[in-house]
Amino acid sequence: MSDENDRSIAVPEPPATSMSRRALIIAGAAGGTILGARTAGAAEVRGMAPGRPGKDYTPVVVPNGAKLPWKVVDGVKVFHMVAQEVDHEIAPGLKVRCWGYNGRVHGPVIEAVEGDRVRIYVTNRLVAPTTVHWHGMLLPNGMDGVGGLTQKSIQPGETFKYEFVLHQSGTVMYHSHHDEMTQIALGLTGMFVIHPRRPRRRVDRDFVVMLHEWRIDPGAKRPNPNEMIEFNTLTMNAKAFPGTAPLVVRTGQRVRVRIGNLSPMDHHPIHLHGYQFKITETDAGEIPESAQWPETTVLVPVGSTRTIEFVADEPGDWAMHCHMTHHVMNQMGHGVPNLIGVEPGDLDKRVRKVVPGYMTMGQAGMADMGDMGMPVPRNSIPMLGGKGKHDYITMGGMFTILKVRDRLRSFEDPGWYENPAGTLAGEALVEDLRRDGVDPERPPAAEDDPTAKHKPA
Ligand SMILES: [Cu+2]
């Protein structure tokens, strides 16, 4: 996948004044100009020598995902995408028929290097026309992939060619820009990572996670693209927990997570437990260090990417999930009647006479629904979660786990974290309660804040 023929391209110096927009962007992002102004020289037109994995960049990790292979032809990185129908398992028990690329949903990650010239063939094996829009990419207008506006749509059976030089680094995306409502909802999206030619910061583990939301009625196989509000299947790299693979890192490693969102309708606040991180990049490139906010939750708006970085200095199994509570539910947590606090009395017995096996559920919330293994419609995933180390994990959907370990043989799932003695929450001992004067029967009443000006009436 490397090319030894084409490494002699001169890197032009930019003009001292009047830099082009792209030259400025590249200068700002990489801490030094790599390509000159758009018209300044051969590298602008032809690209630079193709960046090589392991040498020019450390490849990203795509949990549950795939990457698009490439080859170099005459100094150009050549890719071939195929838009097609794809059968996909969202989580054990839920198989769906989506639209994706090269047999995957979402499409495989495209990985390249700033300055590369890329040529991307797109074959349409769908029943409908399509296009590919390179979302966030700085490119000539005619390569932008907007059906009707910047190109003819790709008809079923046709193969189109896109070609451009990567003038930026960072995390962008790609998606269909023909009948977007249908085609994005069915999964025609993917991530596009462009490594900087001269990285200023290196990380040890560099993850890519694409967020999505779907309407898949229990028992149905086809996501419903007409849905605009009630999405019931929320995914990371097209998997819902417990189908999501963990992000595995060794203690002390520098970690980057590139998160993209091409959900039809919702922004997702992704919360990472146990850590503070910095938001280091948007899809428009690197954020200057002085402007990076420390956060524990990163809001990833629709049509955006956000990149976070941190040092994994605390071992454990740390939850990473959307904080919208309905986005950590699976299919059947929606539209159920509110029965919190209801006492069914002998209702169950009476209903069972006409509906054998009937049981009123939900009086204490939703948590029991997944764990009890109640019968669910064929091809559906129940409300919540999966088995955890200590108990049932009452989360589903857009939920995964960052697994940080002192010792790792590989980056395979290392299993559950063994909590060191004295670091695991558990039931209080009688001697603890006695020592600290805590009586569960006589808890203290909350006190009004004496410094508050306005006392409650
Ligand atoms: Cu969300």
Coordinates of C-alpha atoms and ligand atoms in Angstrom, one line a residue:
M1 CA 0.0 0.0 0.0
S2 CA 2.9 2.3 -0.4
D3 CA 4.4 4.1 -3.4
E4 CA 8.1 4.5 -3.8
N5 CA 7.9 6.2 -7.1
D6 CA 6.5 9.6 -6.2
R7 CA 8.4 11.2 -3.3
S8 CA 10.2 13.9 -5.1
I9 CA 7.4 16.5 -5.3
A10 CA 8.8 19.9 -4.2
V11 CA 7.0 21.6 -1.3
P12 CA 6.5 25.2 -2.3
E13 CA 6.9 28.1 0.1
P14 CA 3.8 30.2 0.5
P15 CA 3.8 33.8 -0.5
A16 CA 4.9 36.0 2.4
T17 CA 1.8 38.0 2.5
S18 CA -1.7 37.1 1.0
M19 CA -2.0 33.5 1.9
S20 CA -5.0 31.7 0.6
R21 CA -7.7 30.5 2.9
R22 CA -6.5 26.9 2.5
A23 CA -2.9 27.8 3.1
L24 CA -3.9 29.6 6.3
I25 CA -6.0 26.7 7.5
I26 CA -3.1 24.3 6.9
A27 CA -0.6 26.6 8.5
G28 CA -2.8 26.9 11.6
A29 CA -3.6 23.3 11.9
A30 CA -0.2 21.9 11.4
G31 CA 1.9 24.6 13.0
G32 CA 3.7 25.3 9.7
T33 CA 2.7 25.5 6.1
I34 CA 2.9 22.3 4.3
L35 CA 1.1 23.2 1.1
G36 CA 1.3 26.6 -0.4
A37 CA -1.6 28.6 -1.8
R38 CA -3.9 26.7 -4.0
T39 CA -2.2 27.8 -7.2
A40 CA 1.3 27.9 -5.9
G41 CA 2.8 24.7 -7.1
A42 CA 2.6 21.0 -8.1
A43 CA 1.7 19.7 -4.6
E44 CA -1.5 21.7 -4.7
V45 CA -2.5 20.0 -8.0
R46 CA -0.9 16.6 -7.7
G47 CA -0.8 16.1 -4.0
M48 CA 2.3 15.0 -2.0
A49 CA 3.8 11.5 -1.8
P50 CA 1.1 9.3 -0.4
G51 CA 1.3 9.1 3.4
R52 CA 2.1 5.6 4.8
P53 CA 0.6 3.9 7.8
G54 CA 3.1 3.3 10.6
K55 CA 5.5 5.8 9.1
D56 CA 3.4 9.0 8.5
Y57 CA 0.6 8.1 10.9
T58 CA -0.6 5.7 13.5
P59 CA -3.8 4.1 12.1
V60 CA -7.1 4.7 13.9
V61 CA -9.0 2.0 15.7
V62 CA -12.7 1.5 14.7
P63 CA -14.6 -0.5 17.3
N64 CA -17.0 -2.9 15.5
G65 CA -16.1 -1.1 12.3
A66 CA -14.0 -1.5 9.2
K67 CA -11.7 0.5 7.0
L68 CA -11.7 1.0 3.2
P69 CA -8.6 -0.5 1.6
W70 CA -6.6 1.5 -0.9
K71 CA -3.8 1.2 -3.3
V72 CA -1.4 3.8 -4.9
V73 CA -1.5 4.3 -8.6
D74 CA 0.9 6.9 -10.0
G75 CA 1.1 8.7 -6.7
V76 CA -2.6 8.8 -6.1
K77 CA -4.5 6.9 -3.4
V78 CA -7.2 4.9 -5.1
F79 CA -10.4 3.8 -3.2
H80 CA -13.5 2.0 -4.4
M81 CA -16.8 2.3 -2.6
V82 CA -19.9 0.4 -3.4
A83 CA -23.3 1.7 -2.2
Q84 CA -25.5 -1.4 -1.6
E85 CA -28.0 -3.1 0.6
V86 CA -26.4 -4.6 3.7
D87 CA -27.7 -7.0 6.3
H88 CA -26.5 -5.9 9.7
E89 CA -26.7 -7.0 13.3
I90 CA -27.3 -4.0 15.6
A91 CA -27.1 -6.2 18.8
P92 CA -27.6 -9.9 19.4
G93 CA -31.3 -10.5 18.6
L94 CA -31.7 -7.6 16.2
K95 CA -30.8 -8.0 12.5
V96 CA -31.7 -5.3 10.1
R97 CA -31.6 -4.6 6.4
C98 CA -29.8 -1.3 5.8
W99 CA -28.1 0.6 3.0
G100 CA -24.4 0.9 3.5
Y101 CA -21.0 0.7 1.6
N102 CA -18.8 -2.3 0.8
G103 CA -20.9 -4.7 2.9
R104 CA -20.8 -2.5 6.0
V105 CA -23.1 -0.2 8.0
H106 CA -22.0 2.5 8.4
G107 CA -19.5 2.6 5.5
P108 CA -15.9 1.7 6.2
V109 CA -13.7 4.5 7.6
I110 CA -11.5 6.2 4.9
E111 CA -8.1 7.0 6.3
A112 CA -5.6 9.2 4.5
V113 CA -3.0 11.9 5.1
E114 CA -3.0 15.6 4.6
G115 CA -1.5 16.4 1.2
D116 CA -2.6 13.0 -0.3
R117 CA -4.3 13.1 -3.6
V118 CA -7.3 10.6 -3.4
R119 CA -9.3 9.1 -6.2
I120 CA -12.5 7.5 -5.0
Y121 CA -14.7 5.4 -7.3
V122 CA -18.3 5.0 -6.2
T123 CA -20.4 2.2 -7.7
N124 CA -24.1 2.3 -7.1
R125 CA -25.7 -1.1 -6.5
L126 CA -28.8 0.4 -4.8
V127 CA -32.3 0.5 -6.4
A128 CA -32.2 4.3 -6.3
P129 CA -29.8 7.0 -7.5
T130 CA -27.2 8.2 -5.0
T131 CA -24.2 10.5 -4.6
V132 CA -21.4 10.8 -2.0
H133 CA -20.9 14.1 -0.3
W134 CA -17.5 14.6 1.5
H135 CA -18.8 16.4 4.5
G136 CA -16.5 19.0 5.9
M137 CA -13.9 18.5 3.1
L138 CA -12.2 21.5 1.4
L139 CA -12.4 20.6 -2.3
P140 CA -13.4 21.8 -5.7
N141 CA -17.1 22.5 -6.0
G142 CA -17.7 19.8 -8.6
M143 CA -16.4 17.1 -6.2
D144 CA -18.8 18.1 -3.4
G145 CA -21.3 15.4 -4.2
V146 CA -24.7 17.2 -4.0
G147 CA -27.1 15.5 -6.4
G148 CA -28.5 17.9 -9.0
L149 CA -26.5 20.9 -7.6
T150 CA -22.9 19.9 -8.2
Q151 CA -23.2 16.7 -10.2
K152 CA -25.5 14.3 -11.8
S153 CA -26.7 11.6 -9.4
I154 CA -25.1 8.2 -9.7
Q155 CA -27.7 5.9 -11.3
P156 CA -28.0 2.3 -10.2
G157 CA -25.3 0.3 -12.0
E158 CA -23.1 3.4 -12.7
T159 CA -19.6 4.1 -11.2
F160 CA -18.6 7.7 -10.6
K161 CA -15.1 9.0 -9.9
Y162 CA -14.3 11.7 -7.3
E163 CA -10.7 13.0 -7.1
F164 CA -9.2 15.8 -5.0
V165 CA -6.2 16.7 -2.8
L166 CA -6.6 16.6 0.9
H167 CA -5.9 20.2 2.0
Q168 CA -6.6 19.8 5.7
S169 CA -6.2 17.4 8.5
G170 CA -8.8 16.2 11.1
T171 CA -12.0 14.2 11.1
V172 CA -14.7 14.7 8.6
M173 CA -17.4 12.4 7.2
Y174 CA -19.1 11.2 4.1
H175 CA -22.8 10.6 3.3
S176 CA -25.3 10.3 0.5
H177 CA -26.5 13.7 -0.7
H178 CA -29.4 12.3 -2.8
D179 CA -32.7 11.8 -1.0
E180 CA -30.9 12.3 2.3
M181 CA -33.9 11.7 4.5
T182 CA -34.1 8.1 3.2
Q183 CA -30.5 7.3 2.5
I184 CA -28.9 8.7 5.6
A185 CA -31.7 7.1 7.7
L186 CA -30.9 3.7 6.1
G187 CA -27.2 4.1 7.0
L188 CA -25.3 5.6 4.0
T189 CA -22.8 7.4 6.1
G190 CA -19.2 7.0 7.2
M191 CA -16.1 8.7 8.7
F192 CA -13.1 10.1 6.9
V193 CA -9.9 10.6 8.9
I194 CA -7.2 12.8 7.6
H195 CA -3.9 12.6 9.5
P196 CA -1.8 15.7 9.6
R197 CA 1.4 15.5 7.5
R198 CA 3.4 16.8 10.5
P199 CA 1.5 15.8 13.7
R200 CA 2.1 18.1 16.6
R201 CA 0.5 15.7 19.1
R202 CA 0.8 12.0 19.0
V203 CA -1.6 9.7 20.7
D204 CA -1.3 6.0 21.5
R205 CA -4.9 5.0 20.9
D206 CA -6.9 6.8 18.3
F207 CA -10.6 5.7 18.1
V208 CA -13.3 6.5 15.6
V209 CA -17.0 6.4 16.7
M210 CA -19.9 7.3 14.5
L211 CA -23.3 8.0 16.2
H212 CA -26.6 7.2 14.6
E213 CA -30.3 6.8 15.4
W214 CA -32.9 4.6 13.8
R215 CA -36.5 3.8 13.9
I216 CA -36.9 0.0 13.8
D217 CA -40.2 -1.3 14.9
P218 CA -40.0 -4.5 17.0
G219 CA -40.2 -7.4 14.6
A220 CA -39.4 -5.3 11.6
K221 CA -36.2 -5.7 9.6
R222 CA -36.2 -2.4 7.7
P223 CA -35.4 0.8 9.5
N224 CA -38.1 3.4 8.9
P225 CA -36.7 6.5 7.2
N226 CA -39.9 8.4 7.6
E227 CA -39.5 8.7 11.3
M228 CA -38.7 12.2 12.5
I229 CA -39.1 12.1 16.3
E230 CA -39.3 8.7 17.9
F231 CA -36.0 7.0 17.2
N232 CA -35.9 3.7 19.2
T233 CA -32.5 2.3 18.3
L234 CA -29.4 4.4 19.1
T235 CA -26.0 3.2 18.0
M236 CA -22.3 3.7 18.1
N237 CA -20.6 2.5 15.0
A238 CA -24.0 1.0 14.2
K239 CA -24.1 -1.2 17.3
A240 CA -26.4 -0.8 20.3
F241 CA -25.2 -1.9 23.8
P242 CA -24.7 -4.8 24.6
G243 CA -23.5 -5.1 20.9
T244 CA -20.9 -2.3 21.2
A245 CA -17.2 -3.4 21.5
P246 CA -15.3 -1.7 24.3
L247 CA -12.5 0.9 23.8
V248 CA -9.5 -0.9 25.3
V249 CA -6.4 1.0 26.4
R250 CA -3.4 0.5 28.6
T251 CA -3.0 2.7 31.7
G252 CA -1.0 5.8 30.9
Q253 CA -1.7 5.9 27.2
R254 CA -2.8 9.0 25.4
V255 CA -6.2 8.5 24.0
R256 CA -8.1 10.3 21.2
V257 CA -11.7 9.6 20.4
R258 CA -13.1 11.1 17.2
I259 CA -16.9 11.2 17.3
G260 CA -19.1 11.9 14.3
N261 CA -22.8 12.4 14.2
L262 CA -25.0 11.9 11.1
S263 CA -28.1 10.9 13.0
P264 CA -31.2 12.1 11.2
M265 CA -32.5 14.5 13.9
D266 CA -30.7 14.5 17.2
H267 CA -27.5 15.9 18.8
H268 CA -25.8 13.6 21.3
P269 CA -24.1 14.7 24.5
I270 CA -21.5 12.0 25.0
H271 CA -20.4 11.6 28.6
L272 CA -17.2 9.8 29.6
H273 CA -17.1 8.6 33.2
G274 CA -14.0 8.9 35.4
Y275 CA -12.1 11.4 33.2
Q276 CA -11.8 15.0 32.3
F277 CA -10.9 15.5 28.7
K278 CA -10.2 18.4 26.3
I279 CA -12.2 18.9 23.1
T280 CA -9.2 19.2 20.7
E281 CA -10.8 19.3 17.2
T282 CA -14.0 19.9 15.4
D283 CA -14.6 18.9 11.8
A284 CA -13.0 22.2 10.8
G285 CA -9.7 21.2 12.4
E286 CA -7.6 21.7 15.5
I287 CA -8.8 24.0 18.3
P288 CA -5.9 26.2 19.5
E289 CA -4.8 24.9 22.9
S290 CA -5.7 28.2 24.6
A291 CA -9.3 27.7 23.5
Q292 CA -9.7 24.0 24.5
W293 CA -12.3 23.6 27.3
P294 CA -12.0 20.9 29.8
E295 CA -15.2 18.8 29.8
T296 CA -16.7 15.6 30.9
T297 CA -19.4 15.6 28.3
V298 CA -19.0 16.5 24.6
L299 CA -22.0 17.6 22.6
V300 CA -21.8 16.3 19.1
P301 CA -24.4 18.1 16.9
V302 CA -25.9 16.5 13.9
G303 CA -23.6 17.0 10.9
S304 CA -20.5 17.5 13.1
T305 CA -17.5 15.8 14.5
R306 CA -15.8 16.4 17.8
T307 CA -12.5 15.0 18.9
I308 CA -11.6 14.5 22.6
E309 CA -8.2 13.6 24.1
F310 CA -7.1 12.6 27.5
V311 CA -4.5 10.5 29.3
A312 CA -6.0 7.2 30.6
D313 CA -4.4 7.4 34.0
E314 CA -7.1 5.5 36.0
P315 CA -7.8 1.9 35.4
G316 CA -11.3 0.5 35.3
D317 CA -14.4 -0.1 33.3
W318 CA -15.6 3.4 32.5
A319 CA -19.0 4.0 30.9
M320 CA -19.1 6.2 27.8
H321 CA -22.6 7.0 26.6
C322 CA -25.1 9.6 25.3
H323 CA -26.6 11.4 28.3
M324 CA -30.0 11.7 26.7
T325 CA -31.7 9.0 28.8
H326 CA -33.9 7.8 26.0
H327 CA -30.8 7.3 23.9
V328 CA -29.5 4.6 26.3
M329 CA -32.7 2.5 25.8
N330 CA -33.2 -0.1 23.2
Q331 CA -36.3 -0.6 21.1
M332 CA -39.1 -1.3 23.6
G333 CA -38.5 1.5 26.1
H334 CA -40.7 3.9 24.3
G335 CA -44.4 4.5 24.3
V336 CA -45.1 2.3 27.4
P337 CA -47.7 3.5 29.9
N338 CA -46.4 5.1 33.1
L339 CA -47.1 2.6 35.9
I340 CA -44.6 3.9 38.4
G341 CA -46.1 3.3 41.9
V342 CA -49.1 1.5 40.6
E343 CA -50.2 -1.4 42.8
P344 CA -51.8 -4.0 40.5
G345 CA -53.6 -5.9 43.4
D346 CA -55.2 -9.0 41.9
L347 CA -55.3 -7.5 38.4
D348 CA -52.7 -10.0 37.1
K349 CA -54.8 -12.9 38.3
R350 CA -57.9 -11.6 36.7
V351 CA -56.2 -10.7 33.4
R352 CA -54.5 -14.1 33.2
K353 CA -57.9 -15.7 32.8
V354 CA -58.1 -14.2 29.4
V355 CA -54.4 -13.5 28.6
P356 CA -52.3 -16.5 29.9
G357 CA -49.0 -15.5 31.4
Y358 CA -49.9 -11.8 31.8
M359 CA -47.9 -9.8 34.3
T360 CA -48.1 -6.1 35.0
M361 CA -44.7 -4.6 34.8
G362 CA -43.1 -1.2 35.1
Q363 CA -44.4 -0.2 38.6
A364 CA -40.7 0.3 39.7
G365 CA -39.4 1.6 36.5
M366 CA -37.9 -0.1 33.4
A367 CA -34.9 -1.7 35.0
D368 CA -36.5 -5.2 35.3
M369 CA -37.7 -5.4 31.8
G370 CA -34.4 -6.5 30.2
D371 CA -33.2 -8.7 33.0
M372 CA -36.3 -10.8 33.4
G373 CA -36.0 -12.2 30.0
M374 CA -39.6 -11.5 29.3
P375 CA -40.7 -12.7 25.9
V376 CA -40.1 -10.1 23.2
P377 CA -41.3 -10.0 19.6
R378 CA -39.1 -11.8 17.1
N379 CA -36.1 -9.8 15.9
S380 CA -36.2 -7.2 18.6
I381 CA -34.1 -6.1 21.5
P382 CA -35.8 -5.4 24.8
M383 CA -35.7 -2.2 26.7
L384 CA -32.3 -2.3 28.4
G385 CA -28.9 -3.6 28.7
G386 CA -26.9 -6.6 29.3
K387 CA -25.1 -8.7 31.9
G388 CA -22.4 -6.8 33.8
K389 CA -19.8 -8.0 36.3
H390 CA -21.8 -7.1 39.4
D391 CA -25.4 -7.1 38.2
Y392 CA -27.5 -6.4 35.2
I393 CA -26.4 -3.2 33.3
T394 CA -29.6 -1.2 32.9
M395 CA -28.4 0.7 29.9
G396 CA -28.7 0.0 26.1
G397 CA -28.4 2.0 22.9
M398 CA -25.7 4.6 22.6
F399 CA -23.5 3.1 25.4
T400 CA -20.1 1.6 25.4
I401 CA -17.2 1.0 27.9
L402 CA -13.7 2.4 28.0
K403 CA -11.6 -0.4 29.5
V404 CA -8.3 0.8 31.0
R405 CA -5.9 -1.8 32.3
D406 CA -2.4 -1.7 33.7
R407 CA -1.4 -4.9 31.9
L408 CA -2.7 -6.0 28.5
R409 CA -1.7 -8.9 26.4
S410 CA -3.6 -7.5 23.4
F411 CA -6.3 -4.9 22.8
E412 CA -9.0 -7.6 22.8
D413 CA -11.7 -7.2 25.3
P414 CA -9.9 -7.9 28.6
G415 CA -13.1 -8.9 30.5
W416 CA -14.4 -7.1 33.6
Y417 CA -12.2 -4.9 35.8
E418 CA -11.0 -6.4 39.1
N419 CA -11.5 -3.6 41.7
P420 CA -8.6 -3.4 44.1
A421 CA -9.6 -4.0 47.8
G422 CA -11.3 -1.1 49.4
T423 CA -12.3 0.6 46.1
L424 CA -15.6 -1.0 45.4
A425 CA -19.0 0.4 46.6
G426 CA -20.9 -2.2 48.7
E427 CA -23.4 -2.5 51.4
A428 CA -22.4 -0.6 54.6
L429 CA -21.4 -2.7 57.5
V430 CA -23.1 -2.4 60.9
E431 CA -19.8 -1.2 62.4
D432 CA -19.4 1.5 59.8
L433 CA -22.9 2.8 60.6
R434 CA -22.3 2.7 64.3
R435 CA -18.8 4.4 64.1
D436 CA -20.2 7.2 61.9
G437 CA -23.5 7.6 63.8
V438 CA -25.6 6.8 60.8
D439 CA -29.1 5.4 61.5
P440 CA -30.9 4.4 58.3
E441 CA -34.2 4.7 60.2
R442 CA -33.4 8.3 61.2
P443 CA -31.8 10.2 58.3
P444 CA -31.1 13.9 58.8
A445 CA -33.6 16.3 57.2
A446 CA -32.2 18.5 54.5
E447 CA -31.6 22.0 55.9
D448 CA -32.5 25.3 54.3
D449 CA -29.5 27.2 53.1
P450 CA -29.0 29.8 55.9
T451 CA -27.2 32.1 53.4
A452 CA -30.1 32.1 51.0
K453 CA -31.8 35.6 51.0
H454 CA -35.3 34.3 50.3
K455 CA -36.6 31.7 52.7
P456 CA -39.1 29.3 51.3
A457 CA -42.6 30.3 52.3
Ligands
CU1 CU -28.1 10.9 22.2

